[in-house]
Amino acid sequence: MNRFRLNVASLFLFFMTVVIGGCGEEESPKPLPQSPQSSRPHKPVYYVGSEACADCHGPLSQAWQGSQHAASMQRANAKTVLGNFQDTVFSHKGQTSRLYTVDQKFMVQTDGPDGKLQDYEIAYTFGIEPLQQYLIPFPKGRFQALSLAWDTRSKEAGGQRWFHLYPDERIDHTDPLHWTGPNQNWNYMCADCHSTNLQKHYDVPHDTYTTTWSDLNVGCEACHGPGSHHVEWARLPESEQSSGSYATKGLPVKFPAFQKEAWQLSPAADTAALQKGMPSSLEIDTCARCHSRRSIISENGHAGEPFLDHYLPALIEERLYHADGQIADEVYVYGSFLQSKMYQNGVTCHDCHEPHGLKLRATGNALCTRCHRSETFDVPAHHFHPSDSAGAQCVECHMPAKTYMVVDPRRDHSLRIPRPDLSGTLGTPNACTQCHKKQTAQWAAGEVKKRYGDPGRNGMHYGEVLDAGGKGSPGADVLLANLAKGEAQPGIIRASALSLLGRYAGPATLEAITLGLHDEDPLVRIGALRALETIAPKNRPALAGHLLTDKIRAVRIEAGRRLAPVPSDSLSSAEQTKLNQAVEEYLQAQWAIAERPEAHLNRGLVFMDRGQLTKAEDAYRMALQQDETFFPALVNLADLYRLQNRDQEGEAALRKALTLAPANADVLHALGLLLVRSGQKDEALGMLEQAAKFGPENFRNGYVYAVALSSAGKTTQALSVLEETYKRHPNDPQLVFMLASLYRDEGNRTKALQFAEILLALAPQDPGARQLVESLRSMK
């Protein structure tokens, strides 16, 4: 039985610490210690707050004070609250809320965790443009983000109104997305990217938070790191400031100064070239901590430390990105930018964005023509639109926007050339028909080809390869392997290709995986580790054992996870020690998100792989303690009971899961298999039928149901189910083999041979497929 595998798969002259407990009090400010006599920064570094920076860095501080970083989170008062709380009533899907003030406090009357109307005080504002959210204190140190938000845009732009963040859904108190639930919890979901030096301080035994920060908003030290040594340096006599002890002026993070002349256009070129060597990853890593879709793998990370030592970014996955890498869900820039030619050639965030005020360095096309010759690109001969039109703006074609949170358009930072031809084959969006809404993708593809030539002249787009790999198309393994080995391709794309290779086995894939495991790019190494799933555990150490001690934490813990099932008797003592350390580091990464049931599910899966069933059971039960409705833990608990011959308890767990998720295919599938084992064949068939109905996207649901039907002597019905499943999954060899076999056994040689030949086309190197075809051809 397949077990659920979820990876949480989540979001910175006084030294002061603010503690959020049940009442959100703060400690008194502590004066900065006097500068020591010695010029050496021997004291531990600590955060001093953004106010300490203003005296020496006035213009930068002033620019920051007008930025969205400075307004990322603020105490609710008459100056910071932008929403209309003048006894305003807002109704959504039958739920009515009232927003009002009492004694200068901002209040909301809305449905609480029990569904009943309650009155809550707004404690903090969250964000400022184009919307503002509001945080409400709850017991145990929790703060929850209200699902009603204020549209801060002008009335002319459609703003100055209340709106619901899920406008098309009715979210009641039983829904996981309800504002009082864990998915709207500030401490876990939002806090670390809206405040500086955020320390979550989650207490597992008591299920409480005592969250602290040094700056309520995103302050100077969120990017530059703790500043106490820099303040000490600034107080030294000038003669001592050049001391080797203060080589970086006492700053933990020293960013290179912005130099406009770093990019130069030569007379013969249309695009500027970088005049120095490639920049380090420091700046991108610093921004990525919050501007990425990622999971936390280590708490207490500070600016300047490698991004992949504290976070694990998402690859190009179906639910997050379109097949060609365009943004689908909220992915927050990083994964898109890594795909771009800009990133490949050394462009960093501050080349376009001023990092303190967060303004663009120029407006409109002037930003782009700083590096791209205006006489070539900012003319109708290139963009084919009137010069004063929206279509003439570079970003409209190369950075199309998608709106999130109802009113917040965000631009795709992969800076790609529009490919409407891919819309027809992959179903991906394209910039052309995003504006020309009455036209078709086919029309747009024709226009692009007429004006710029065939966009496919340079070969397959990586999106076509990733799409083929995800669908299991014939030859996808070779395509993915070649993409993974293509060093000119973006690292995140190669990593994504490798992660898909885990579905395939063969010489071509093994070579690509082996190369990926030794690649310089840590993301590629992570992708290659995920491809080990189809390789027998005992063979994995020879391929990936060296990554157990990789210099990057994200790689080490991925190696620990993928090598966890390796039998201990196949390892030397030294190898076992390295594996144990990497597995322990993976388990510690789960404790960084210990308030989430997914973390304990992940722990349980590792313990299962290591044969530690008692620990696995404890982990699954802890997941259920965190959230009693978290049915994946019940499914995995039942799988554990199966291994222990405790199917009676497993059945109880699965029936409970079924009450929580009656239309979940995985629950139905697991219960159906258990009922088969216990001899309850009729009910088992019903469960497996429902699994196939509710989970047609997984071929195994239809396949296993057909096997059960065949075993029950219902071959005609089994073939019907297989044919329907085949329509959705025409490239699965296991499914095609069963169709060929059943038709052969039914005496239908024509249909059997038809599917056998399809099987051979899917798996030309498989001797079994060739043998089946030859035997059917020889039949009379």
PDB file of N, CA and C in Angstrom, residues 240-273:
ATOM      1  N   GLU A 240      41.049  53.356  14.613  1.00  0.00           N
ATOM      2  CA  GLU A 240      40.877  51.955  14.982  1.00  0.00           C
ATOM      3  C   GLU A 240      39.853  51.233  14.110  1.00  0.00           C
ATOM      4  N   GLN A 241      39.154  51.990  13.258  1.00  0.00           N
ATOM      5  CA  GLN A 241      38.080  51.373  12.492  1.00  0.00           C
ATOM      6  C   GLN A 241      38.578  50.457  11.380  1.00  0.00           C
ATOM      7  N   SER A 242      39.838  50.599  11.010  1.00  0.00           N
ATOM      8  CA  SER A 242      40.387  49.740   9.950  1.00  0.00           C
ATOM      9  C   SER A 242      41.014  48.476  10.518  1.00  0.00           C
ATOM     10  N   SER A 243      40.824  48.260  11.805  1.00  0.00           N
ATOM     11  CA  SER A 243      41.360  47.060  12.446  1.00  0.00           C
ATOM     12  C   SER A 243      40.872  45.807  11.746  1.00  0.00           C
ATOM     13  N   GLY A 244      41.734  44.818  11.692  1.00  0.00           N
ATOM     14  CA  GLY A 244      41.366  43.553  11.058  1.00  0.00           C
ATOM     15  C   GLY A 244      40.164  42.905  11.700  1.00  0.00           C
ATOM     16  N   SER A 245      39.949  43.194  12.984  1.00  0.00           N
ATOM     17  CA  SER A 245      38.798  42.635  13.681  1.00  0.00           C
ATOM     18  C   SER A 245      37.490  43.184  13.139  1.00  0.00           C
ATOM     19  N   TYR A 246      37.568  44.337  12.452  1.00  0.00           N
ATOM     20  CA  TYR A 246      36.377  44.956  11.898  1.00  0.00           C
ATOM     21  C   TYR A 246      36.494  45.045  10.376  1.00  0.00           C
ATOM     22  N   ALA A 247      36.961  43.994   9.765  1.00  0.00           N
ATOM     23  CA  ALA A 247      37.197  43.994   8.321  1.00  0.00           C
ATOM     24  C   ALA A 247      35.929  44.312   7.535  1.00  0.00           C
ATOM     25  N   THR A 248      34.778  43.927   8.065  1.00  0.00           N
ATOM     26  CA  THR A 248      33.503  44.210   7.391  1.00  0.00           C
ATOM     27  C   THR A 248      32.701  45.253   8.166  1.00  0.00           C
ATOM     28  N   LYS A 249      33.418  46.126   8.879  1.00  0.00           N
ATOM     29  CA  LYS A 249      32.789  47.186   9.667  1.00  0.00           C
ATOM     30  C   LYS A 249      31.861  46.610  10.744  1.00  0.00           C
ATOM     31  N   GLY A 250      32.144  45.396  11.159  1.00  0.00           N
ATOM     32  CA  GLY A 250      31.342  44.771  12.195  1.00  0.00           C
ATOM     33  C   GLY A 250      30.018  44.216  11.706  1.00  0.00           C
ATOM     34  N   LEU A 251      29.784  44.245  10.390  1.00  0.00           N
ATOM     35  CA  LEU A 251      28.528  43.753   9.841  1.00  0.00           C
ATOM     36  C   LEU A 251      28.611  42.263   9.548  1.00  0.00           C
ATOM     37  N   PRO A 252      27.633  41.476   9.969  1.00  0.00           N
ATOM     38  CA  PRO A 252      27.622  40.055   9.615  1.00  0.00           C
ATOM     39  C   PRO A 252      27.455  39.850   8.117  1.00  0.00           C
ATOM     40  N   VAL A 253      26.734  40.767   7.448  1.00  0.00           N
ATOM     41  CA  VAL A 253      26.491  40.658   6.013  1.00  0.00           C
ATOM     42  C   VAL A 253      26.974  41.936   5.348  1.00  0.00           C
ATOM     43  N   LYS A 254      27.864  41.805   4.401  1.00  0.00           N
ATOM     44  CA  LYS A 254      28.406  42.970   3.680  1.00  0.00           C
ATOM     45  C   LYS A 254      28.026  42.840   2.216  1.00  0.00           C
ATOM     46  N   PHE A 255      27.013  43.631   1.819  1.00  0.00           N
ATOM     47  CA  PHE A 255      26.573  43.596   0.431  1.00  0.00           C
ATOM     48  C   PHE A 255      27.462  44.488  -0.427  1.00  0.00           C
ATOM     49  N   PRO A 256      27.703  44.092  -1.665  1.00  0.00           N
ATOM     50  CA  PRO A 256      28.459  44.981  -2.566  1.00  0.00           C
ATOM     51  C   PRO A 256      27.620  46.217  -2.881  1.00  0.00           C
ATOM     52  N   ALA A 257      28.272  47.349  -3.003  1.00  0.00           N
ATOM     53  CA  ALA A 257      27.565  48.592  -3.326  1.00  0.00           C
ATOM     54  C   ALA A 257      27.003  48.511  -4.737  1.00  0.00           C
ATOM     55  N   PHE A 258      25.862  49.139  -4.940  1.00  0.00           N
ATOM     56  CA  PHE A 258      25.263  49.164  -6.273  1.00  0.00           C
ATOM     57  C   PHE A 258      26.115  50.012  -7.202  1.00  0.00           C
ATOM     58  N   GLN A 259      26.419  49.485  -8.372  1.00  0.00           N
ATOM     59  CA  GLN A 259      27.205  50.213  -9.357  1.00  0.00           C
ATOM     60  C   GLN A 259      26.484  50.156 -10.693  1.00  0.00           C
ATOM     61  N   LYS A 260      25.945  51.285 -11.099  1.00  0.00           N
ATOM     62  CA  LYS A 260      25.219  51.330 -12.367  1.00  0.00           C
ATOM     63  C   LYS A 260      26.092  50.919 -13.536  1.00  0.00           C
ATOM     64  N   GLU A 261      27.390  51.254 -13.409  1.00  0.00           N
ATOM     65  CA  GLU A 261      28.316  50.955 -14.504  1.00  0.00           C
ATOM     66  C   GLU A 261      28.750  49.499 -14.537  1.00  0.00           C
ATOM     67  N   ALA A 262      28.221  48.683 -13.608  1.00  0.00           N
ATOM     68  CA  ALA A 262      28.587  47.262 -13.611  1.00  0.00           C
ATOM     69  C   ALA A 262      28.141  46.577 -14.892  1.00  0.00           C
ATOM     70  N   TRP A 263      27.086  47.108 -15.510  1.00  0.00           N
ATOM     71  CA  TRP A 263      26.586  46.570 -16.781  1.00  0.00           C
ATOM     72  C   TRP A 263      26.844  47.604 -17.876  1.00  0.00           C
ATOM     73  N   GLN A 264      27.528  47.181 -18.934  1.00  0.00           N
ATOM     74  CA  GLN A 264      27.895  48.112 -19.997  1.00  0.00           C
ATOM     75  C   GLN A 264      27.439  47.583 -21.357  1.00  0.00           C
ATOM     76  N   LEU A 265      26.914  48.515 -22.170  1.00  0.00           N
ATOM     77  CA  LEU A 265      26.542  48.188 -23.552  1.00  0.00           C
ATOM     78  C   LEU A 265      27.708  48.523 -24.475  1.00  0.00           C
ATOM     79  N   SER A 266      28.236  47.534 -25.144  1.00  0.00           N
ATOM     80  CA  SER A 266      29.279  47.809 -26.131  1.00  0.00           C
ATOM     81  C   SER A 266      28.609  48.283 -27.422  1.00  0.00           C
ATOM     82  N   PRO A 267      29.325  49.018 -28.265  1.00  0.00           N
ATOM     83  CA  PRO A 267      28.722  49.557 -29.494  1.00  0.00           C
ATOM     84  C   PRO A 267      28.121  48.480 -30.394  1.00  0.00           C
ATOM     85  N   ALA A 268      28.665  47.277 -30.345  1.00  0.00           N
ATOM     86  CA  ALA A 268      28.196  46.228 -31.257  1.00  0.00           C
ATOM     87  C   ALA A 268      27.117  45.344 -30.645  1.00  0.00           C
ATOM     88  N   ALA A 269      26.792  45.586 -29.374  1.00  0.00           N
ATOM     89  CA  ALA A 269      25.851  44.696 -28.685  1.00  0.00           C
ATOM     90  C   ALA A 269      24.516  45.381 -28.450  1.00  0.00           C
ATOM     91  N   ASP A 270      23.468  44.580 -28.375  1.00  0.00           N
ATOM     92  CA  ASP A 270      22.137  45.089 -28.051  1.00  0.00           C
ATOM     93  C   ASP A 270      21.792  44.882 -26.581  1.00  0.00           C
ATOM     94  N   THR A 271      22.576  44.057 -25.890  1.00  0.00           N
ATOM     95  CA  THR A 271      22.334  43.769 -24.474  1.00  0.00           C
ATOM     96  C   THR A 271      23.617  43.981 -23.697  1.00  0.00           C
ATOM     97  N   ALA A 272      23.510  44.607 -22.549  1.00  0.00           N
ATOM     98  CA  ALA A 272      24.687  44.910 -21.737  1.00  0.00           C
ATOM     99  C   ALA A 272      25.329  43.641 -21.202  1.00  0.00           C
ATOM    100  N   ALA A 273      26.612  43.746 -20.908  1.00  0.00           N
ATOM    101  CA  ALA A 273      27.369  42.634 -20.333  1.00  0.00           C
ATOM    102  C   ALA A 273      27.912  43.052 -18.981  1.00  0.00           C
TER     103      ALA A 273
END
